[in-house]
Amino acid sequence: MTLKAHYTWVTLPCCCCGSTSYKLLGYRGGAAHRNRIGIKTDIVRCSFCGHIYPRPMPVPDDIDMLYSDTEDYFSRNNPDKKIQVCDLLVDRLEKHLGYVGRLLDIGSGRGEMLYAAKKRGWDCCGVETCKEFADQSRSTYGVEVKNSPLENCHFPNNHFDAVILNVVIEHLHYPQKILSEINRISKDGTLLWIETSNEASLYHLIGNLYYRIIGKNWVTQLSPTFSPYHVQGFTKNSIKTLLSKTGFHIEYLRLYPGKAILPYSGFKEFVEYLGVTIVRSASKIFDMGRIVKVEARKVKAISI
Ligand SMILES: [Zn+2]
């Protein structure tokens, strides 16, 4: 289902280091997409920290327009499997924190993470700007969810023991503001878990090279105006830069190859699936996987 959103195009500096120096990588969306979806957008790389972002940035006038089709958005995710994965993550946080405390899940979606944490005794709360997702998670799992942007929730200072940004930060137009707010509502030593895409992966390198070979100035990074609406392209260096600037110290950072989810019902699809599988294996060898997982701790309060 395609929803028509209206965008305001804003020229922003790099959200990680603040630099306005950049190099144009290529174009994404519209005439620069093989299925012609979205709007053609310039994708650039920060000259200082390597962060990849659209310039100008398409900021939707109504963010809920992008994510209101809840069935479609999570159509590839099985809730029961997701609860199992969430349970493993909560278990990990418990071990590293040493106790069960107060947990915040930002962009809590259908609420599986909150359900997994609640079952283990956490005092947990979700923040979800999409009303449908918030309503669905409350009715399905009986969890507490605030249907509001984080900055409007007015949580107390030094409140949470663990904060989760699970495949969320790449969707944020102003991630530095969110991380500053997370810093304020976190205690000293609070654990912050982030999972996001690595836009400097081998997959992207090969994809962009392929476009150059066939004579196109397109890139494979981000999806600013079409699903899944990724607007921030983190790399190992750029996420480190952003977290350091917002008062967090990284204790764990690792790249993972990610899932190969292409269908392989026909010959062309099978060849594509094979190609993706080979790239996944190679990305392990070269440490250039598509997913980055980060565990960080709040080490200092910052002024907002
Ligand atoms: Zn930068």
mmCIF file of C-alpha atoms and ligand atoms in Angstrom:
data_model
loop_
_atom_site.group_PDB
_atom_site.id
_atom_site.type_symbol
_atom_site.label_atom_id
_atom_site.label_comp_id
_atom_site.label_asym_id
_atom_site.label_seq_id
_atom_site.Cartn_x
_atom_site.Cartn_y
_atom_site.Cartn_z
ATOM 1 C CA MET A 1 0.000 0.000 0.000
ATOM 2 C CA THR A 2 1.474 3.367 -1.008
ATOM 3 C CA LEU A 3 0.664 6.378 1.132
ATOM 4 C CA LYS A 4 1.121 9.908 -0.146
ATOM 5 C CA ALA A 5 3.141 11.961 2.305
ATOM 6 C CA HIS A 6 4.078 15.595 1.878
ATOM 7 C CA TYR A 7 7.658 16.545 2.660
ATOM 8 C CA THR A 8 9.505 19.700 3.620
ATOM 9 C CA TRP A 9 13.061 19.519 2.264
ATOM 10 C CA VAL A 10 15.531 20.740 4.904
ATOM 11 C CA THR A 11 19.282 21.153 4.405
ATOM 12 C CA LEU A 12 20.879 19.784 7.573
ATOM 13 C CA PRO A 13 24.476 19.303 8.726
ATOM 14 C CA CYS A 14 25.692 15.792 9.590
ATOM 15 C CA CYS A 15 23.696 14.680 12.657
ATOM 16 C CA CYS A 16 26.699 12.826 14.100
ATOM 17 C CA CYS A 17 29.580 15.331 13.953
ATOM 18 C CA GLY A 18 27.843 18.552 12.854
ATOM 19 C CA SER A 19 29.986 18.979 9.741
ATOM 20 C CA THR A 20 28.524 20.569 6.605
ATOM 21 C CA SER A 21 31.262 19.110 4.424
ATOM 22 C CA TYR A 22 30.124 16.179 2.294
ATOM 23 C CA LYS A 23 30.558 14.207 -0.913
ATOM 24 C CA LEU A 24 27.636 13.268 -3.170
ATOM 25 C CA LEU A 25 27.397 9.458 -3.327
ATOM 26 C CA GLY A 26 24.511 9.289 -5.837
ATOM 27 C CA TYR A 27 20.721 9.280 -6.074
ATOM 28 C CA ARG A 28 17.969 7.164 -4.526
ATOM 29 C CA GLY A 29 14.222 6.898 -5.229
ATOM 30 C CA GLY A 30 11.918 7.976 -8.081
ATOM 31 C CA ALA A 31 13.791 8.013 -11.400
ATOM 32 C CA ALA A 32 16.808 6.609 -9.513
ATOM 33 C CA HIS A 33 15.059 3.413 -8.368
ATOM 34 C CA ARG A 34 14.524 0.252 -10.400
ATOM 35 C CA ASN A 35 10.831 0.186 -9.404
ATOM 36 C CA ARG A 36 10.512 4.019 -9.591
ATOM 37 C CA ILE A 37 9.200 4.247 -6.027
ATOM 38 C CA GLY A 38 9.556 7.369 -3.878
ATOM 39 C CA ILE A 39 11.101 10.697 -4.875
ATOM 40 C CA LYS A 40 14.597 11.121 -6.338
ATOM 41 C CA THR A 41 16.853 12.234 -3.456
ATOM 42 C CA ASP A 42 20.557 13.203 -3.196
ATOM 43 C CA ILE A 43 22.446 10.831 -0.874
ATOM 44 C CA VAL A 44 25.700 12.213 0.566
ATOM 45 C CA ARG A 45 28.528 11.027 2.830
ATOM 46 C CA CYS A 46 29.910 13.279 5.582
ATOM 47 C CA SER A 47 33.553 14.128 4.814
ATOM 48 C CA PHE A 48 34.525 13.904 8.487
ATOM 49 C CA CYS A 49 32.747 10.972 10.153
ATOM 50 C CA GLY A 50 31.470 9.053 7.096
ATOM 51 C CA HIS A 51 27.781 9.283 8.050
ATOM 52 C CA ILE A 52 25.439 8.816 5.059
ATOM 53 C CA TYR A 53 22.292 10.948 4.784
ATOM 54 C CA PRO A 54 19.917 12.666 2.324
ATOM 55 C CA ARG A 55 20.778 16.296 1.566
ATOM 56 C CA PRO A 56 18.358 18.007 1.619
ATOM 57 C CA MET A 57 16.468 15.858 4.122
ATOM 58 C CA PRO A 58 12.796 15.081 3.282
ATOM 59 C CA VAL A 59 10.941 15.676 6.579
ATOM 60 C CA PRO A 60 7.297 14.489 6.353
ATOM 61 C CA ASP A 61 4.658 16.976 7.512
ATOM 62 C CA ASP A 62 2.842 14.072 9.206
ATOM 63 C CA ILE A 63 5.191 11.254 10.280
ATOM 64 C CA ASP A 64 2.247 8.919 11.029
ATOM 65 C CA MET A 65 1.385 8.881 7.314
ATOM 66 C CA LEU A 66 4.514 6.807 6.750
ATOM 67 C CA TYR A 67 3.826 4.040 9.272
ATOM 68 C CA SER A 68 0.041 3.848 9.571
ATOM 69 C CA ASP A 69 -0.291 0.610 7.568
ATOM 70 C CA THR A 70 0.753 -1.614 10.486
ATOM 71 C CA GLU A 71 -0.008 -4.949 8.799
ATOM 72 C CA ASP A 72 2.092 -4.080 5.769
ATOM 73 C CA TYR A 73 4.978 -2.555 7.736
ATOM 74 C CA PHE A 74 5.671 -5.676 9.846
ATOM 75 C CA SER A 75 4.399 -8.238 7.328
ATOM 76 C CA ARG A 76 7.713 -10.149 7.356
ATOM 77 C CA ASN A 77 7.934 -10.393 11.156
ATOM 78 C CA ASN A 78 6.385 -13.256 13.097
ATOM 79 C CA PRO A 79 5.379 -11.866 16.562
ATOM 80 C CA ASP A 80 6.157 -15.118 18.443
ATOM 81 C CA LYS A 81 9.639 -15.355 16.926
ATOM 82 C CA LYS A 82 10.198 -11.692 17.685
ATOM 83 C CA ILE A 83 9.245 -12.228 21.354
ATOM 84 C CA GLN A 84 11.907 -14.976 21.559
ATOM 85 C CA VAL A 85 14.556 -12.638 20.102
ATOM 86 C CA CYS A 86 13.450 -9.849 22.484
ATOM 87 C CA ASP A 87 13.672 -12.239 25.437
ATOM 88 C CA LEU A 88 17.325 -12.967 24.573
ATOM 89 C CA LEU A 89 18.087 -9.239 24.398
ATOM 90 C CA VAL A 90 16.401 -8.500 27.735
ATOM 91 C CA ASP A 91 18.324 -11.432 29.263
ATOM 92 C CA ARG A 92 21.562 -9.915 27.964
ATOM 93 C CA LEU A 93 20.733 -6.487 29.416
ATOM 94 C CA GLU A 94 19.918 -8.058 32.799
ATOM 95 C CA LYS A 95 23.277 -9.828 32.890
ATOM 96 C CA HIS A 96 25.235 -6.693 31.982
ATOM 97 C CA LEU A 97 23.241 -4.436 34.304
ATOM 98 C CA GLY A 98 23.223 -6.930 37.180
ATOM 99 C CA TYR A 99 19.588 -6.337 38.111
ATOM 100 C CA VAL A 100 16.034 -5.923 36.750
ATOM 101 C CA GLY A 101 14.969 -2.278 36.686
ATOM 102 C CA ARG A 102 13.108 0.301 34.662
ATOM 103 C CA LEU A 103 13.165 -0.147 30.883
ATOM 104 C CA LEU A 104 12.165 2.175 28.037
ATOM 105 C CA ASP A 105 11.597 0.892 24.488
ATOM 106 C CA ILE A 106 11.557 3.768 21.987
ATOM 107 C CA GLY A 107 9.618 2.994 18.812
ATOM 108 C CA SER A 108 8.013 0.032 20.552
ATOM 109 C CA GLY A 109 5.969 -1.005 17.462
ATOM 110 C CA ARG A 110 3.672 -3.930 18.194
ATOM 111 C CA GLY A 111 5.009 -4.252 21.774
ATOM 112 C CA GLU A 112 6.889 -7.580 21.684
ATOM 113 C CA MET A 113 9.952 -6.152 23.490
ATOM 114 C CA LEU A 114 7.781 -4.674 26.242
ATOM 115 C CA TYR A 115 5.943 -7.976 26.648
ATOM 116 C CA ALA A 116 9.224 -9.926 26.896
ATOM 117 C CA ALA A 117 10.591 -7.468 29.502
ATOM 118 C CA LYS A 118 7.369 -7.335 31.517
ATOM 119 C CA LYS A 119 7.296 -11.147 31.789
ATOM 120 C CA ARG A 120 10.794 -11.021 33.307
ATOM 121 C CA GLY A 121 9.754 -8.502 35.962
ATOM 122 C CA TRP A 122 10.902 -5.227 34.395
ATOM 123 C CA ASP A 123 8.982 -2.017 35.055
ATOM 124 C CA CYS A 124 8.703 -1.080 31.397
ATOM 125 C CA CYS A 125 7.238 1.604 29.185
ATOM 126 C CA GLY A 126 7.099 2.072 25.424
ATOM 127 C CA VAL A 127 7.080 5.194 23.298
ATOM 128 C CA GLU A 128 5.339 4.869 19.953
ATOM 129 C CA THR A 129 4.228 7.775 17.757
ATOM 130 C CA CYS A 130 1.967 5.594 15.592
ATOM 131 C CA LYS A 131 -1.449 5.376 17.299
ATOM 132 C CA GLU A 132 -2.338 2.053 15.645
ATOM 133 C CA PHE A 133 0.843 0.388 16.907
ATOM 134 C CA ALA A 134 0.379 1.863 20.405
ATOM 135 C CA ASP A 135 -3.272 0.716 20.625
ATOM 136 C CA GLN A 136 -2.410 -2.726 19.248
ATOM 137 C CA SER A 137 0.407 -3.332 21.757
ATOM 138 C CA ARG A 138 -1.748 -2.226 24.714
ATOM 139 C CA SER A 139 -4.654 -4.487 23.721
ATOM 140 C CA THR A 140 -2.535 -7.502 22.706
ATOM 141 C CA TYR A 141 0.019 -7.533 25.539
ATOM 142 C CA GLY A 142 -1.391 -5.209 28.231
ATOM 143 C CA VAL A 143 1.778 -3.098 28.217
ATOM 144 C CA GLU A 144 2.188 0.633 28.941
ATOM 145 C CA VAL A 145 2.818 2.694 25.820
ATOM 146 C CA LYS A 146 2.896 6.467 25.429
ATOM 147 C CA ASN A 147 1.544 7.528 22.026
ATOM 148 C CA SER A 148 3.711 10.627 21.775
ATOM 149 C CA PRO A 149 7.178 11.711 20.621
ATOM 150 C CA LEU A 150 9.816 11.053 23.318
ATOM 151 C CA GLU A 151 10.432 14.760 23.978
ATOM 152 C CA ASN A 152 6.709 15.246 24.805
ATOM 153 C CA CYS A 153 6.598 12.383 27.342
ATOM 154 C CA HIS A 154 8.328 14.471 30.062
ATOM 155 C CA PHE A 155 9.940 11.540 31.864
ATOM 156 C CA PRO A 156 11.837 12.539 35.050
ATOM 157 C CA ASN A 157 15.627 13.020 35.052
ATOM 158 C CA ASN A 158 17.773 9.925 35.824
ATOM 159 C CA HIS A 159 14.748 7.634 35.489
ATOM 160 C CA PHE A 160 15.552 4.567 33.352
ATOM 161 C CA ASP A 161 18.065 1.720 33.834
ATOM 162 C CA ALA A 162 17.920 0.450 30.241
ATOM 163 C CA VAL A 163 16.854 2.103 26.990
ATOM 164 C CA ILE A 164 16.291 0.299 23.696
ATOM 165 C CA LEU A 165 16.413 1.744 20.180
ATOM 166 C CA ASN A 166 15.833 -1.388 18.138
ATOM 167 C CA VAL A 167 15.888 -0.648 14.364
ATOM 168 C CA VAL A 168 14.591 2.843 15.114
ATOM 169 C CA ILE A 169 17.489 5.333 14.975
ATOM 170 C CA GLU A 170 17.807 5.044 11.173
ATOM 171 C CA HIS A 171 14.236 6.438 10.911
ATOM 172 C CA LEU A 172 14.888 9.593 12.973
ATOM 173 C CA HIS A 173 15.289 12.937 11.227
ATOM 174 C CA TYR A 174 16.988 14.470 14.302
ATOM 175 C CA PRO A 175 18.646 11.551 16.177
ATOM 176 C CA GLN A 176 20.976 13.829 18.169
ATOM 177 C CA LYS A 177 17.935 15.386 19.887
ATOM 178 C CA ILE A 178 16.535 11.966 20.815
ATOM 179 C CA LEU A 179 19.891 10.795 22.205
ATOM 180 C CA SER A 180 20.226 14.008 24.233
ATOM 181 C CA GLU A 181 16.783 13.348 25.734
ATOM 182 C CA ILE A 182 17.744 9.710 26.415
ATOM 183 C CA ASN A 183 20.827 11.028 28.231
ATOM 184 C CA ARG A 184 18.643 13.253 30.434
ATOM 185 C CA ILE A 185 16.222 10.497 31.450
ATOM 186 C CA SER A 186 18.991 7.894 31.960
ATOM 187 C CA LYS A 187 20.876 7.255 35.200
ATOM 188 C CA ASP A 188 24.677 7.176 35.376
ATOM 189 C CA GLY A 189 25.577 3.738 34.000
ATOM 190 C CA THR A 190 22.240 3.170 32.219
ATOM 191 C CA LEU A 191 22.553 0.711 29.341
ATOM 192 C CA LEU A 192 21.544 1.848 25.869
ATOM 193 C CA TRP A 193 21.002 -0.831 23.225
ATOM 194 C CA ILE A 194 20.958 0.171 19.556
ATOM 195 C CA GLU A 195 20.476 -2.014 16.509
ATOM 196 C CA THR A 196 20.571 -0.336 13.110
ATOM 197 C CA SER A 197 21.752 -0.788 9.521
ATOM 198 C CA ASN A 198 25.418 -0.417 8.576
ATOM 199 C CA GLU A 199 25.295 1.635 5.388
ATOM 200 C CA ALA A 200 29.005 1.056 4.704
ATOM 201 C CA SER A 201 28.447 -2.680 4.264
ATOM 202 C CA LEU A 202 29.841 -4.939 1.552
ATOM 203 C CA TYR A 203 26.305 -5.298 0.187
ATOM 204 C CA HIS A 204 26.084 -1.536 -0.403
ATOM 205 C CA LEU A 205 29.624 -1.358 -1.815
ATOM 206 C CA ILE A 206 28.859 -4.064 -4.387
ATOM 207 C CA GLY A 207 25.370 -2.683 -5.130
ATOM 208 C CA ASN A 208 26.729 0.799 -5.843
ATOM 209 C CA LEU A 209 29.541 -0.660 -7.939
ATOM 210 C CA TYR A 210 26.974 -2.593 -9.978
ATOM 211 C CA TYR A 211 25.050 0.631 -10.691
ATOM 212 C CA ARG A 212 28.278 2.348 -11.809
ATOM 213 C CA ILE A 213 29.081 -0.563 -14.146
ATOM 214 C CA ILE A 214 25.665 -0.327 -15.833
ATOM 215 C CA GLY A 215 26.110 3.458 -16.173
ATOM 216 C CA LYS A 216 23.718 4.693 -13.460
ATOM 217 C CA ASN A 217 24.490 7.213 -10.698
ATOM 218 C CA TRP A 218 22.119 5.464 -8.259
ATOM 219 C CA VAL A 219 22.976 4.161 -4.783
ATOM 220 C CA THR A 220 21.586 1.371 -2.616
ATOM 221 C CA GLN A 221 21.781 3.285 0.689
ATOM 222 C CA LEU A 222 18.702 4.541 2.563
ATOM 223 C CA SER A 223 15.046 4.900 1.544
ATOM 224 C CA PRO A 224 14.129 8.478 2.557
ATOM 225 C CA THR A 225 10.764 8.650 0.731
ATOM 226 C CA PHE A 226 9.643 5.024 0.538
ATOM 227 C CA SER A 227 9.253 2.080 2.930
ATOM 228 C CA PRO A 228 11.055 1.355 5.239
ATOM 229 C CA TYR A 229 11.872 5.128 5.344
ATOM 230 C CA HIS A 230 15.503 4.975 6.459
ATOM 231 C CA VAL A 231 16.933 8.512 6.578
ATOM 232 C CA GLN A 232 20.151 8.031 8.598
ATOM 233 C CA GLY A 233 22.962 5.847 7.258
ATOM 234 C CA PHE A 234 25.154 4.901 10.195
ATOM 235 C CA THR A 235 28.617 3.409 9.941
ATOM 236 C CA LYS A 236 30.814 2.087 12.757
ATOM 237 C CA ASN A 237 32.543 5.460 12.951
ATOM 238 C CA SER A 238 29.471 7.690 12.693
ATOM 239 C CA ILE A 239 27.523 5.879 15.442
ATOM 240 C CA LYS A 240 30.605 6.105 17.694
ATOM 241 C CA THR A 241 30.825 9.854 16.986
ATOM 242 C CA LEU A 242 27.143 10.453 17.770
ATOM 243 C CA LEU A 243 27.149 8.412 20.993
ATOM 244 C CA SER A 244 30.325 10.054 22.269
ATOM 245 C CA LYS A 245 28.841 13.510 21.597
ATOM 246 C CA THR A 246 25.680 12.643 23.532
ATOM 247 C CA GLY A 247 27.420 11.268 26.666
ATOM 248 C CA PHE A 248 27.551 7.512 25.999
ATOM 249 C CA HIS A 249 30.527 5.160 26.021
ATOM 250 C CA ILE A 250 30.379 2.130 23.724
ATOM 251 C CA GLU A 251 31.072 -1.181 25.483
ATOM 252 C CA TYR A 252 30.128 -3.445 22.565
ATOM 253 C CA LEU A 253 29.904 -2.806 18.833
ATOM 254 C CA ARG A 254 29.692 -5.571 16.271
ATOM 255 C CA LEU A 255 28.605 -6.018 12.656
ATOM 256 C CA TYR A 256 26.321 -8.878 11.592
ATOM 257 C CA PRO A 257 25.485 -10.072 8.044
ATOM 258 C CA GLY A 258 21.688 -9.782 8.458
ATOM 259 C CA LYS A 259 18.992 -12.013 7.006
ATOM 260 C CA ALA A 260 18.706 -12.991 3.340
ATOM 261 C CA ILE A 261 14.966 -12.532 2.805
ATOM 262 C CA LEU A 262 14.630 -12.513 -0.977
ATOM 263 C CA PRO A 263 12.141 -15.060 -2.332
ATOM 264 C CA TYR A 264 13.581 -17.686 -4.684
ATOM 265 C CA SER A 265 10.559 -19.056 -6.521
ATOM 266 C CA GLY A 266 11.871 -18.330 -10.039
ATOM 267 C CA PHE A 267 15.290 -18.672 -11.711
ATOM 268 C CA LYS A 268 16.087 -14.924 -11.602
ATOM 269 C CA GLU A 269 15.059 -14.774 -7.929
ATOM 270 C CA PHE A 270 17.163 -17.860 -7.191
ATOM 271 C CA VAL A 271 20.244 -16.224 -8.791
ATOM 272 C CA GLU A 272 19.605 -13.044 -6.750
ATOM 273 C CA TYR A 273 19.172 -15.084 -3.569
ATOM 274 C CA LEU A 274 22.441 -16.924 -4.318
ATOM 275 C CA GLY A 275 24.220 -13.601 -4.881
ATOM 276 C CA VAL A 276 22.914 -12.185 -1.592
ATOM 277 C CA THR A 277 23.976 -15.372 0.245
ATOM 278 C CA ILE A 278 27.516 -15.133 -1.164
ATOM 279 C CA VAL A 279 27.764 -11.441 -0.214
ATOM 280 C CA ARG A 280 26.508 -12.266 3.309
ATOM 281 C CA SER A 281 29.265 -14.876 3.733
ATOM 282 C CA ALA A 282 31.930 -12.529 2.344
ATOM 283 C CA SER A 283 30.747 -9.701 4.606
ATOM 284 C CA LYS A 284 31.545 -11.885 7.633
ATOM 285 C CA ILE A 285 35.114 -12.407 6.379
ATOM 286 C CA PHE A 286 35.686 -8.692 5.699
ATOM 287 C CA ASP A 287 33.724 -7.499 8.771
ATOM 288 C CA MET A 288 31.390 -5.457 6.558
ATOM 289 C CA GLY A 289 27.969 -6.818 7.619
ATOM 290 C CA ARG A 290 24.686 -4.965 7.048
ATOM 291 C CA ILE A 291 23.604 -4.783 10.695
ATOM 292 C CA VAL A 292 25.357 -2.974 13.538
ATOM 293 C CA LYS A 293 24.558 -3.790 17.170
ATOM 294 C CA VAL A 294 25.763 -1.461 19.900
ATOM 295 C CA GLU A 295 25.630 -1.566 23.678
ATOM 296 C CA ALA A 296 26.618 1.713 25.331
ATOM 297 C CA ARG A 297 26.554 3.131 28.837
ATOM 298 C CA LYS A 298 25.752 6.671 29.939
ATOM 299 C CA VAL A 299 29.009 8.080 31.283
ATOM 300 C CA LYS A 300 28.246 11.773 31.602
ATOM 301 C CA ALA A 301 25.299 14.151 31.641
ATOM 302 C CA ILE A 302 25.193 16.614 28.773
ATOM 303 C CA SER A 303 23.455 19.968 28.558
ATOM 304 C CA ILE A 304 20.624 20.002 26.012
HETATM 305 ZN ZN ZN B 1 29.733 13.656 10.216
#
